Amino acid sequence: MTPPNRFQKTDPFQIRGVEMAISLIAVILGTGILYLPRELASDLNTPDGWITIILNGLLVMLVVFLYVRLQKHFPGQNLLQIIENQSWGKWPGQVLRGLYIIYFILALAFILRITTVVLQIYLLLQTPTIITGSIILLTTAYAVSKGTQGVIHLNIMFAPISIAFFVIIFAFNFPDAHFQEILPILGEGIGPVFKGFKHTPLVFLGVEIIFFFMAWMKSREVRALPLNVSIGFITLFNVALTLLGYSIFGFQISKSITFPSIELAKELEIPGAFFERIESLVITLWMMSIFNTISTFHLLAVQNIREQFLPRGNTAWITSGVTFIIFMLAFIFPSISEAFLFGGVIMFLGVSLIILSLVCGYLARWTASMHNDRKT
């Protein structure tokens, strides 16, 4: 059934399980892996950061499993609606919705800022970041105008291109890897591995989209397995790129490279030298992944603002206002180092919201069960 919400008329469609799984790959791949290897290398001072990524991936799988169990009890409702429909949940649900609006807007500003910096350094050297940022936001605003169905279909269309970005990097760099750089494994014990947990959640930025989009899934399609296969796939790709970066550049040098994954693209050499500056092509492919992330977050910010404040408002005006706010926030920070600090704040907010949302969701399930028991 289609979800009983205010967007039923504009988005009367259903998301299949495989479409949701592909959307997770399309949205999550892209941002965090750009600089995570450097953060892990600097903070852990050992090459064991890949173990941290695996452990974090397992925790994300647990989040997916817990939410799928919750969603099965409330078909056609997203997480915030599940909470708001309880006798006690109106205000907690509205507070959570407000926090998610803030989170999505801040995350969009951060991702946009990082993207424009990467494009200026590696691709569009003479183009001001404000210009590239404007073009990206205007493009994603157009995608948002197509509603949930349009954004989901864009995710499905661009996901193979996003995967191609990482496959190309891995395939052409693997022969030059020196895997002794990642040895010894756990040379300083397990302690440094847990120290990296303050960085790795940013790699899985985007998993919270299931809280909103799974309401459009049929009950029989709500399963954890395909979603966790996607999370496992993302985890393995992040591990592979982290290990590849350490093996190509050396562990110590990786500490000083701002965007190791993009630098791996610069190391690519096509046999026969018939294609030069292949990193330009690879960065273009990476932009497809970033587009998926920005357009999906942009859509969720607009939809939640509309449901919270302007249920009968014009979505086009809301989209324009959100776009302007994101653009202003993205260029507040003059340096990339300040933007990275901003990313840490966003990561903390995102993790806190996921935990708090699941706690409230399961409390709503318990409340509903108690209410049903009284009826019987």
mmCIF file of C-alpha atoms in Angstrom:
data_model
loop_
_atom_site.group_PDB
_atom_site.id
_atom_site.type_symbol
_atom_site.label_atom_id
_atom_site.label_comp_id
_atom_site.label_asym_id
_atom_site.label_seq_id
_atom_site.Cartn_x
_atom_site.Cartn_y
_atom_site.Cartn_z
ATOM 1 C CA MET A 1 0.000 0.000 0.000
ATOM 2 C CA THR A 2 1.105 3.581 -0.494
ATOM 3 C CA PRO A 3 1.968 5.465 2.656
ATOM 4 C CA PRO A 4 -0.757 7.613 4.211
ATOM 5 C CA ASN A 5 1.130 10.890 4.210
ATOM 6 C CA ARG A 6 0.877 14.325 2.679
ATOM 7 C CA PHE A 7 2.912 13.308 -0.348
ATOM 8 C CA GLN A 8 0.585 10.529 -1.422
ATOM 9 C CA LYS A 9 -0.784 12.455 -4.421
ATOM 10 C CA THR A 10 2.587 13.450 -5.831
ATOM 11 C CA ASP A 11 4.444 10.182 -5.116
ATOM 12 C CA PRO A 12 1.881 7.362 -5.501
ATOM 13 C CA PHE A 13 4.326 4.551 -6.233
ATOM 14 C CA GLN A 14 6.059 1.686 -4.491
ATOM 15 C CA ILE A 15 9.748 1.010 -4.007
ATOM 16 C CA ARG A 16 10.955 -2.544 -4.514
ATOM 17 C CA GLY A 17 13.499 -4.105 -2.195
ATOM 18 C CA VAL A 18 16.207 -4.206 -4.849
ATOM 19 C CA GLU A 19 15.574 -0.525 -5.672
ATOM 20 C CA MET A 20 16.026 0.398 -2.028
ATOM 21 C CA ALA A 21 19.236 -1.643 -1.871
ATOM 22 C CA ILE A 22 20.630 0.038 -4.997
ATOM 23 C CA SER A 23 19.663 3.455 -3.644
ATOM 24 C CA LEU A 24 21.706 2.786 -0.510
ATOM 25 C CA ILE A 25 24.779 2.107 -2.662
ATOM 26 C CA ALA A 26 24.125 5.164 -4.816
ATOM 27 C CA VAL A 27 23.680 7.527 -1.852
ATOM 28 C CA ILE A 28 26.344 6.254 0.552
ATOM 29 C CA LEU A 29 29.269 5.812 -1.857
ATOM 30 C CA GLY A 30 31.148 8.998 -2.502
ATOM 31 C CA THR A 31 32.000 11.515 0.189
ATOM 32 C CA GLY A 32 33.568 9.950 3.256
ATOM 33 C CA ILE A 33 35.962 7.659 1.423
ATOM 34 C CA LEU A 34 37.619 10.681 -0.221
ATOM 35 C CA TYR A 35 39.583 11.537 2.905
ATOM 36 C CA LEU A 36 38.842 8.755 5.424
ATOM 37 C CA PRO A 37 42.150 6.901 4.778
ATOM 38 C CA ARG A 38 44.073 10.033 5.761
ATOM 39 C CA GLU A 39 41.973 10.576 8.898
ATOM 40 C CA LEU A 40 42.408 6.966 9.998
ATOM 41 C CA ALA A 41 46.130 6.920 9.266
ATOM 42 C CA SER A 42 46.730 10.157 11.204
ATOM 43 C CA ASP A 43 44.578 9.256 14.186
ATOM 44 C CA LEU A 44 45.364 5.561 14.591
ATOM 45 C CA ASN A 45 49.040 5.805 13.566
ATOM 46 C CA THR A 46 48.695 2.191 12.397
ATOM 47 C CA PRO A 47 47.413 0.784 9.078
ATOM 48 C CA ASP A 48 44.582 -1.044 10.866
ATOM 49 C CA GLY A 49 41.893 1.468 9.978
ATOM 50 C CA TRP A 50 40.364 -1.024 7.546
ATOM 51 C CA ILE A 51 39.371 -3.159 10.546
ATOM 52 C CA THR A 52 37.569 -0.138 11.985
ATOM 53 C CA ILE A 53 35.628 0.209 8.730
ATOM 54 C CA ILE A 54 34.559 -3.449 8.888
ATOM 55 C CA LEU A 55 33.369 -3.141 12.488
ATOM 56 C CA ASN A 56 31.487 0.036 11.655
ATOM 57 C CA GLY A 57 29.883 -1.710 8.682
ATOM 58 C CA LEU A 58 28.640 -4.463 10.989
ATOM 59 C CA LEU A 59 27.081 -1.860 13.282
ATOM 60 C CA VAL A 60 25.314 -0.265 10.323
ATOM 61 C CA MET A 61 23.981 -3.693 9.359
ATOM 62 C CA LEU A 62 22.580 -3.992 12.888
ATOM 63 C CA VAL A 63 20.848 -0.620 12.471
ATOM 64 C CA VAL A 64 19.297 -1.817 9.201
ATOM 65 C CA PHE A 65 18.155 -5.088 10.796
ATOM 66 C CA LEU A 66 16.567 -3.302 13.757
ATOM 67 C CA TYR A 67 14.734 -0.817 11.574
ATOM 68 C CA VAL A 68 13.444 -3.478 9.191
ATOM 69 C CA ARG A 69 11.926 -5.331 12.148
ATOM 70 C CA LEU A 70 10.279 -2.091 13.239
ATOM 71 C CA GLN A 71 9.030 -1.209 9.755
ATOM 72 C CA LYS A 72 7.275 -4.571 9.395
ATOM 73 C CA HIS A 73 4.952 -3.623 12.261
ATOM 74 C CA PHE A 74 4.033 -0.259 10.698
ATOM 75 C CA PRO A 75 3.619 -0.690 6.918
ATOM 76 C CA GLY A 76 3.104 2.490 4.957
ATOM 77 C CA GLN A 77 4.569 4.774 7.635
ATOM 78 C CA ASN A 78 8.033 6.261 7.878
ATOM 79 C CA LEU A 79 9.876 6.352 11.187
ATOM 80 C CA LEU A 80 8.756 9.842 12.185
ATOM 81 C CA GLN A 81 5.134 9.035 11.365
ATOM 82 C CA ILE A 82 5.388 5.880 13.483
ATOM 83 C CA ILE A 83 6.446 8.022 16.434
ATOM 84 C CA GLU A 84 4.002 10.877 15.794
ATOM 85 C CA ASN A 85 1.010 8.531 15.566
ATOM 86 C CA GLN A 86 1.451 7.441 19.189
ATOM 87 C CA SER A 87 -0.403 9.210 21.983
ATOM 88 C CA TRP A 88 2.852 10.505 23.438
ATOM 89 C CA GLY A 89 4.714 10.963 20.152
ATOM 90 C CA LYS A 90 3.495 14.220 18.606
ATOM 91 C CA TRP A 91 6.087 16.522 20.149
ATOM 92 C CA PRO A 92 9.003 14.038 20.165
ATOM 93 C CA GLY A 93 8.251 13.311 16.505
ATOM 94 C CA GLN A 94 8.193 16.978 15.593
ATOM 95 C CA VAL A 95 11.441 17.613 17.470
ATOM 96 C CA LEU A 96 13.076 14.711 15.645
ATOM 97 C CA ARG A 97 11.765 16.006 12.323
ATOM 98 C CA GLY A 98 13.234 19.430 13.062
ATOM 99 C CA LEU A 99 16.584 17.862 13.924
ATOM 100 C CA TYR A 100 16.537 15.838 10.716
ATOM 101 C CA ILE A 101 15.859 18.995 8.723
ATOM 102 C CA ILE A 102 18.895 20.644 10.336
ATOM 103 C CA TYR A 103 20.966 17.515 9.776
ATOM 104 C CA PHE A 104 20.092 17.173 6.085
ATOM 105 C CA ILE A 105 20.774 20.851 5.392
ATOM 106 C CA LEU A 106 24.107 20.823 7.235
ATOM 107 C CA ALA A 107 25.138 17.563 5.546
ATOM 108 C CA LEU A 108 24.253 19.031 2.160
ATOM 109 C CA ALA A 109 26.340 22.132 2.847
ATOM 110 C CA PHE A 110 29.305 19.978 3.904
ATOM 111 C CA ILE A 111 29.095 17.637 0.908
ATOM 112 C CA LEU A 112 28.711 20.562 -1.486
ATOM 113 C CA ARG A 113 31.747 22.326 -0.021
ATOM 114 C CA ILE A 114 33.949 19.222 -0.281
ATOM 115 C CA THR A 115 32.737 18.551 -3.821
ATOM 116 C CA THR A 116 33.513 22.056 -5.075
ATOM 117 C CA VAL A 117 37.001 21.920 -3.553
ATOM 118 C CA VAL A 118 37.741 18.580 -5.233
ATOM 119 C CA LEU A 119 36.493 19.864 -8.577
ATOM 120 C CA GLN A 120 38.619 23.011 -8.335
ATOM 121 C CA ILE A 121 41.774 21.135 -7.365
ATOM 122 C CA TYR A 122 41.556 18.275 -9.852
ATOM 123 C CA LEU A 123 39.254 19.232 -12.713
ATOM 124 C CA LEU A 124 38.102 22.876 -13.005
ATOM 125 C CA LEU A 125 41.171 24.765 -11.879
ATOM 126 C CA GLN A 126 40.076 28.202 -13.081
ATOM 127 C CA THR A 127 36.395 27.934 -12.156
ATOM 128 C CA PRO A 128 35.356 29.540 -8.835
ATOM 129 C CA THR A 129 33.832 27.105 -6.351
ATOM 130 C CA ILE A 130 30.771 29.343 -6.057
ATOM 131 C CA ILE A 131 29.978 28.724 -9.729
ATOM 132 C CA THR A 132 30.327 24.956 -9.539
ATOM 133 C CA GLY A 133 28.371 24.894 -6.278
ATOM 134 C CA SER A 134 25.531 26.871 -7.865
ATOM 135 C CA ILE A 135 25.328 24.555 -10.862
ATOM 136 C CA ILE A 136 25.276 21.442 -8.670
ATOM 137 C CA LEU A 137 22.530 22.801 -6.413
ATOM 138 C CA LEU A 138 20.374 23.990 -9.310
ATOM 139 C CA THR A 139 20.670 20.545 -10.905
ATOM 140 C CA THR A 140 19.714 18.696 -7.739
ATOM 141 C CA ALA A 141 16.861 21.154 -7.130
ATOM 142 C CA TYR A 142 15.468 20.138 -10.517
ATOM 143 C CA ALA A 143 15.781 16.473 -9.486
ATOM 144 C CA VAL A 144 13.891 17.238 -6.268
ATOM 145 C CA SER A 145 11.046 18.727 -8.315
ATOM 146 C CA LYS A 146 10.430 15.222 -9.703
ATOM 147 C CA GLY A 147 9.622 13.899 -6.243
ATOM 148 C CA THR A 148 10.588 10.661 -4.549
ATOM 149 C CA GLN A 149 10.002 8.545 -7.636
ATOM 150 C CA GLY A 150 12.306 10.675 -9.762
ATOM 151 C CA VAL A 151 15.133 10.677 -7.213
ATOM 152 C CA ILE A 152 14.906 6.921 -6.621
ATOM 153 C CA HIS A 153 15.044 6.280 -10.365
ATOM 154 C CA LEU A 154 18.076 8.565 -10.690
ATOM 155 C CA ASN A 155 19.777 6.588 -7.922
ATOM 156 C CA ILE A 156 19.107 3.362 -9.803
ATOM 157 C CA MET A 157 20.376 4.847 -13.069
ATOM 158 C CA PHE A 158 23.586 6.327 -11.643
ATOM 159 C CA ALA A 159 24.523 3.539 -9.208
ATOM 160 C CA PRO A 160 26.407 1.475 -11.836
ATOM 161 C CA ILE A 161 28.343 4.622 -12.809
ATOM 162 C CA SER A 162 29.230 5.246 -9.156
ATOM 163 C CA ILE A 163 30.496 1.684 -8.835
ATOM 164 C CA ALA A 164 32.499 2.083 -12.057
ATOM 165 C CA PHE A 165 34.468 4.908 -10.402
ATOM 166 C CA PHE A 166 35.795 2.582 -7.717
ATOM 167 C CA VAL A 167 36.254 -0.425 -10.012
ATOM 168 C CA ILE A 168 38.433 1.573 -12.394
ATOM 169 C CA ILE A 169 40.611 2.875 -9.562
ATOM 170 C CA PHE A 170 41.020 -0.555 -8.030
ATOM 171 C CA ALA A 171 41.588 -2.499 -11.254
ATOM 172 C CA PHE A 172 44.310 -0.252 -12.690
ATOM 173 C CA ASN A 173 46.140 0.411 -9.408
ATOM 174 C CA PHE A 174 46.151 -3.117 -8.006
ATOM 175 C CA PRO A 175 49.239 -4.324 -9.945
ATOM 176 C CA ASP A 176 51.342 -1.525 -8.397
ATOM 177 C CA ALA A 177 50.229 -2.153 -4.809
ATOM 178 C CA HIS A 178 52.783 -3.052 -2.131
ATOM 179 C CA PHE A 179 50.730 -4.745 0.538
ATOM 180 C CA GLN A 180 53.615 -4.959 2.992
ATOM 181 C CA GLU A 181 52.643 -1.366 3.836
ATOM 182 C CA ILE A 182 49.599 -2.655 5.751
ATOM 183 C CA LEU A 183 51.643 -5.053 7.863
ATOM 184 C CA PRO A 184 51.791 -5.959 10.680
ATOM 185 C CA ILE A 185 48.081 -6.368 11.307
ATOM 186 C CA LEU A 186 47.135 -5.261 14.841
ATOM 187 C CA GLY A 187 50.777 -4.519 15.511
ATOM 188 C CA GLU A 188 49.802 -2.222 18.402
ATOM 189 C CA GLY A 189 46.841 -4.256 19.596
ATOM 190 C CA ILE A 190 43.114 -3.707 19.261
ATOM 191 C CA GLY A 191 43.068 -0.296 20.993
ATOM 192 C CA PRO A 192 43.820 1.882 17.939
ATOM 193 C CA VAL A 193 41.036 0.147 15.985
ATOM 194 C CA PHE A 194 38.364 1.467 18.347
ATOM 195 C CA LYS A 195 39.980 4.894 18.317
ATOM 196 C CA GLY A 196 38.991 5.230 14.668
ATOM 197 C CA PHE A 197 35.271 4.960 15.412
ATOM 198 C CA LYS A 198 35.022 8.740 15.630
ATOM 199 C CA HIS A 199 35.742 8.955 11.884
ATOM 200 C CA THR A 200 34.206 5.904 10.177
ATOM 201 C CA PRO A 201 30.459 6.728 10.580
ATOM 202 C CA LEU A 202 30.911 9.466 7.958
ATOM 203 C CA VAL A 203 31.645 6.743 5.385
ATOM 204 C CA PHE A 204 28.093 5.437 5.870
ATOM 205 C CA LEU A 205 26.479 8.861 5.710
ATOM 206 C CA GLY A 206 23.117 8.239 4.043
ATOM 207 C CA VAL A 207 21.939 4.990 5.637
ATOM 208 C CA GLU A 208 19.235 6.998 7.425
ATOM 209 C CA ILE A 209 17.329 7.318 4.139
ATOM 210 C CA ILE A 210 15.730 3.959 4.954
ATOM 211 C CA PHE A 211 13.848 5.673 7.797
ATOM 212 C CA PHE A 212 11.941 7.673 5.194
ATOM 213 C CA PHE A 213 11.853 5.686 1.950
ATOM 214 C CA MET A 214 10.914 2.238 3.269
ATOM 215 C CA ALA A 215 7.388 3.537 3.897
ATOM 216 C CA TRP A 216 6.882 3.202 0.123
ATOM 217 C CA MET A 217 7.711 -0.518 0.138
ATOM 218 C CA LYS A 218 5.225 -3.369 0.122
ATOM 219 C CA SER A 219 5.193 -5.429 3.308
ATOM 220 C CA ARG A 220 6.610 -8.486 1.538
ATOM 221 C CA GLU A 221 9.492 -6.376 0.168
ATOM 222 C CA VAL A 222 10.579 -5.177 3.623
ATOM 223 C CA ARG A 223 13.586 -7.429 4.246
ATOM 224 C CA ALA A 224 16.966 -6.800 5.812
ATOM 225 C CA LEU A 225 18.984 -9.152 3.588
ATOM 226 C CA PRO A 226 19.144 -7.116 0.335
ATOM 227 C CA LEU A 227 19.807 -3.911 2.267
ATOM 228 C CA ASN A 228 22.600 -5.487 4.287
ATOM 229 C CA VAL A 229 24.094 -6.966 1.126
ATOM 230 C CA SER A 230 24.408 -3.354 -0.066
ATOM 231 C CA ILE A 231 25.987 -2.291 3.238
ATOM 232 C CA GLY A 232 28.423 -5.212 2.998
ATOM 233 C CA PHE A 233 29.280 -4.193 -0.561
ATOM 234 C CA ILE A 234 29.923 -0.599 0.509
ATOM 235 C CA THR A 235 32.034 -1.777 3.448
ATOM 236 C CA LEU A 236 34.220 -3.993 1.251
ATOM 237 C CA PHE A 237 34.742 -1.174 -1.257
ATOM 238 C CA ASN A 238 35.781 1.220 1.477
ATOM 239 C CA VAL A 239 38.163 -1.367 2.910
ATOM 240 C CA ALA A 240 39.624 -2.088 -0.533
ATOM 241 C CA LEU A 241 40.237 1.590 -1.331
ATOM 242 C CA THR A 242 41.754 2.265 2.085
ATOM 243 C CA LEU A 243 44.142 -0.680 1.768
ATOM 244 C CA LEU A 244 44.939 0.266 -1.821
ATOM 245 C CA GLY A 245 45.767 3.833 -0.819
ATOM 246 C CA TYR A 246 48.155 2.675 1.899
ATOM 247 C CA SER A 247 49.719 0.134 -0.476
ATOM 248 C CA ILE A 248 50.254 2.582 -3.355
ATOM 249 C CA PHE A 249 51.395 5.711 -1.514
ATOM 250 C CA GLY A 250 52.794 4.119 1.637
ATOM 251 C CA PHE A 251 51.201 4.370 5.062
ATOM 252 C CA GLN A 252 53.224 7.368 6.260
ATOM 253 C CA ILE A 253 52.660 9.397 3.081
ATOM 254 C CA SER A 254 48.912 8.675 3.245
ATOM 255 C CA LYS A 255 48.777 10.789 6.395
ATOM 256 C CA SER A 256 49.553 13.932 4.400
ATOM 257 C CA ILE A 257 47.377 13.364 1.303
ATOM 258 C CA THR A 258 44.117 15.295 1.597
ATOM 259 C CA PHE A 259 42.090 13.161 -0.831
ATOM 260 C CA PRO A 260 43.826 9.772 -1.203
ATOM 261 C CA SER A 261 41.043 8.224 -3.322
ATOM 262 C CA ILE A 262 41.252 11.015 -5.905
ATOM 263 C CA GLU A 263 45.040 10.811 -5.903
ATOM 264 C CA LEU A 264 44.669 7.121 -6.758
ATOM 265 C CA ALA A 265 42.802 8.229 -9.867
ATOM 266 C CA LYS A 266 45.803 10.381 -10.851
ATOM 267 C CA GLU A 267 48.010 7.299 -10.623
ATOM 268 C CA LEU A 268 46.013 5.480 -13.296
ATOM 269 C CA GLU A 269 47.791 4.580 -16.521
ATOM 270 C CA ILE A 270 45.954 2.932 -19.422
ATOM 271 C CA PRO A 271 48.168 0.443 -21.289
ATOM 272 C CA GLY A 272 49.186 1.896 -24.645
ATOM 273 C CA ALA A 273 48.752 5.478 -23.379
ATOM 274 C CA PHE A 274 45.817 6.033 -25.753
ATOM 275 C CA PHE A 275 43.875 7.878 -23.053
ATOM 276 C CA GLU A 276 45.611 10.610 -21.044
ATOM 277 C CA ARG A 277 44.383 12.382 -17.924
ATOM 278 C CA ILE A 278 42.038 9.524 -17.104
ATOM 279 C CA GLU A 279 41.550 11.085 -13.667
ATOM 280 C CA SER A 280 39.262 13.640 -15.335
ATOM 281 C CA LEU A 281 36.984 10.820 -16.451
ATOM 282 C CA VAL A 282 37.137 9.115 -13.057
ATOM 283 C CA ILE A 283 36.277 12.339 -11.193
ATOM 284 C CA THR A 284 33.347 12.833 -13.568
ATOM 285 C CA LEU A 285 32.112 9.349 -12.656
ATOM 286 C CA TRP A 286 32.563 10.172 -8.968
ATOM 287 C CA MET A 287 30.374 13.258 -9.472
ATOM 288 C CA MET A 288 27.498 10.934 -10.356
ATOM 289 C CA SER A 289 27.713 9.406 -6.894
ATOM 290 C CA ILE A 290 27.825 12.813 -5.242
ATOM 291 C CA PHE A 291 24.809 13.885 -7.282
ATOM 292 C CA ASN A 292 22.846 10.930 -5.886
ATOM 293 C CA THR A 293 23.736 11.861 -2.315
ATOM 294 C CA ILE A 294 22.959 15.560 -2.674
ATOM 295 C CA SER A 295 19.680 15.083 -4.564
ATOM 296 C CA THR A 296 18.401 12.502 -2.055
ATOM 297 C CA PHE A 297 19.264 14.616 0.984
ATOM 298 C CA HIS A 298 17.863 17.682 -0.782
ATOM 299 C CA LEU A 299 14.571 15.860 -1.352
ATOM 300 C CA LEU A 300 14.304 14.677 2.264
ATOM 301 C CA ALA A 301 15.024 18.165 3.588
ATOM 302 C CA VAL A 302 12.284 19.666 1.398
ATOM 303 C CA GLN A 303 9.731 16.962 2.238
ATOM 304 C CA ASN A 304 10.312 17.192 5.974
ATOM 305 C CA ILE A 305 10.100 20.998 5.953
ATOM 306 C CA ARG A 306 6.844 20.785 4.059
ATOM 307 C CA GLU A 307 5.356 18.205 6.421
ATOM 308 C CA GLN A 308 6.541 20.068 9.518
ATOM 309 C CA PHE A 309 5.734 23.657 8.646
ATOM 310 C CA LEU A 310 3.911 24.036 5.310
ATOM 311 C CA PRO A 311 1.683 21.007 4.633
ATOM 312 C CA ARG A 312 -0.183 22.927 1.940
ATOM 313 C CA GLY A 313 2.757 25.025 0.826
ATOM 314 C CA ASN A 314 4.194 25.246 -2.668
ATOM 315 C CA THR A 315 7.036 22.713 -2.889
ATOM 316 C CA ALA A 316 8.838 24.812 -5.506
ATOM 317 C CA TRP A 317 9.203 27.726 -3.067
ATOM 318 C CA ILE A 318 10.384 25.384 -0.313
ATOM 319 C CA THR A 319 12.974 23.864 -2.643
ATOM 320 C CA SER A 320 14.217 27.317 -3.633
ATOM 321 C CA GLY A 321 14.525 28.402 0.001
ATOM 322 C CA VAL A 322 16.379 25.239 1.016
ATOM 323 C CA THR A 323 18.712 25.603 -1.968
ATOM 324 C CA PHE A 324 19.594 29.169 -0.981
ATOM 325 C CA ILE A 325 20.256 28.190 2.675
ATOM 326 C CA ILE A 326 22.488 25.278 1.629
ATOM 327 C CA PHE A 327 24.449 27.509 -0.728
ATOM 328 C CA MET A 328 25.066 30.128 1.990
ATOM 329 C CA LEU A 329 26.120 27.546 4.587
ATOM 330 C CA ALA A 330 28.447 25.720 2.196
ATOM 331 C CA PHE A 331 30.716 28.741 1.771
ATOM 332 C CA ILE A 332 30.813 29.962 5.348
ATOM 333 C CA PHE A 333 34.054 28.081 5.970
ATOM 334 C CA PRO A 334 36.994 29.663 4.150
ATOM 335 C CA SER A 335 39.332 26.658 4.448
ATOM 336 C CA ILE A 336 39.020 22.945 3.802
ATOM 337 C CA SER A 337 40.324 22.121 7.295
ATOM 338 C CA GLU A 338 37.404 24.005 8.844
ATOM 339 C CA ALA A 339 35.040 22.114 6.557
ATOM 340 C CA PHE A 340 36.476 18.812 7.838
ATOM 341 C CA LEU A 341 35.797 19.916 11.429
ATOM 342 C CA PHE A 342 32.258 20.746 10.336
ATOM 343 C CA GLY A 343 31.999 17.203 8.999
ATOM 344 C CA GLY A 344 32.766 15.832 12.458
ATOM 345 C CA VAL A 345 29.836 17.796 13.909
ATOM 346 C CA ILE A 346 27.521 16.440 11.206
ATOM 347 C CA MET A 347 28.684 12.893 11.857
ATOM 348 C CA PHE A 348 27.964 13.240 15.595
ATOM 349 C CA LEU A 349 24.506 14.666 14.869
ATOM 350 C CA GLY A 350 23.719 11.907 12.381
ATOM 351 C CA VAL A 351 24.757 9.061 14.707
ATOM 352 C CA SER A 352 22.850 10.622 17.613
ATOM 353 C CA LEU A 353 19.708 10.970 15.482
ATOM 354 C CA ILE A 354 19.885 7.356 14.325
ATOM 355 C CA ILE A 355 20.175 6.053 17.886
ATOM 356 C CA LEU A 356 17.496 8.370 19.267
ATOM 357 C CA SER A 357 15.128 7.593 16.384
ATOM 358 C CA LEU A 358 15.445 3.831 16.861
ATOM 359 C CA VAL A 359 14.862 4.132 20.603
ATOM 360 C CA CYS A 360 11.716 6.212 20.029
ATOM 361 C CA GLY A 361 10.602 3.867 17.258
ATOM 362 C CA TYR A 362 10.836 0.781 19.451
ATOM 363 C CA LEU A 363 9.111 2.644 22.263
ATOM 364 C CA ALA A 364 6.307 3.354 19.772
ATOM 365 C CA ARG A 365 6.151 -0.343 18.911
ATOM 366 C CA TRP A 366 5.894 -1.260 22.585
ATOM 367 C CA THR A 367 3.167 1.366 23.095
ATOM 368 C CA ALA A 368 1.195 0.039 20.127
ATOM 369 C CA SER A 369 1.518 -3.530 21.403
ATOM 370 C CA MET A 370 0.253 -2.508 24.843
ATOM 371 C CA HIS A 371 -2.686 -0.713 23.226
ATOM 372 C CA ASN A 372 -3.590 -3.771 21.149
ATOM 373 C CA ASP A 373 -3.374 -6.029 24.226
ATOM 374 C CA ARG A 374 -5.854 -3.808 26.049
ATOM 375 C CA LYS A 375 -8.276 -4.072 23.129
ATOM 376 C CA THR A 376 -8.143 -7.847 23.163
#
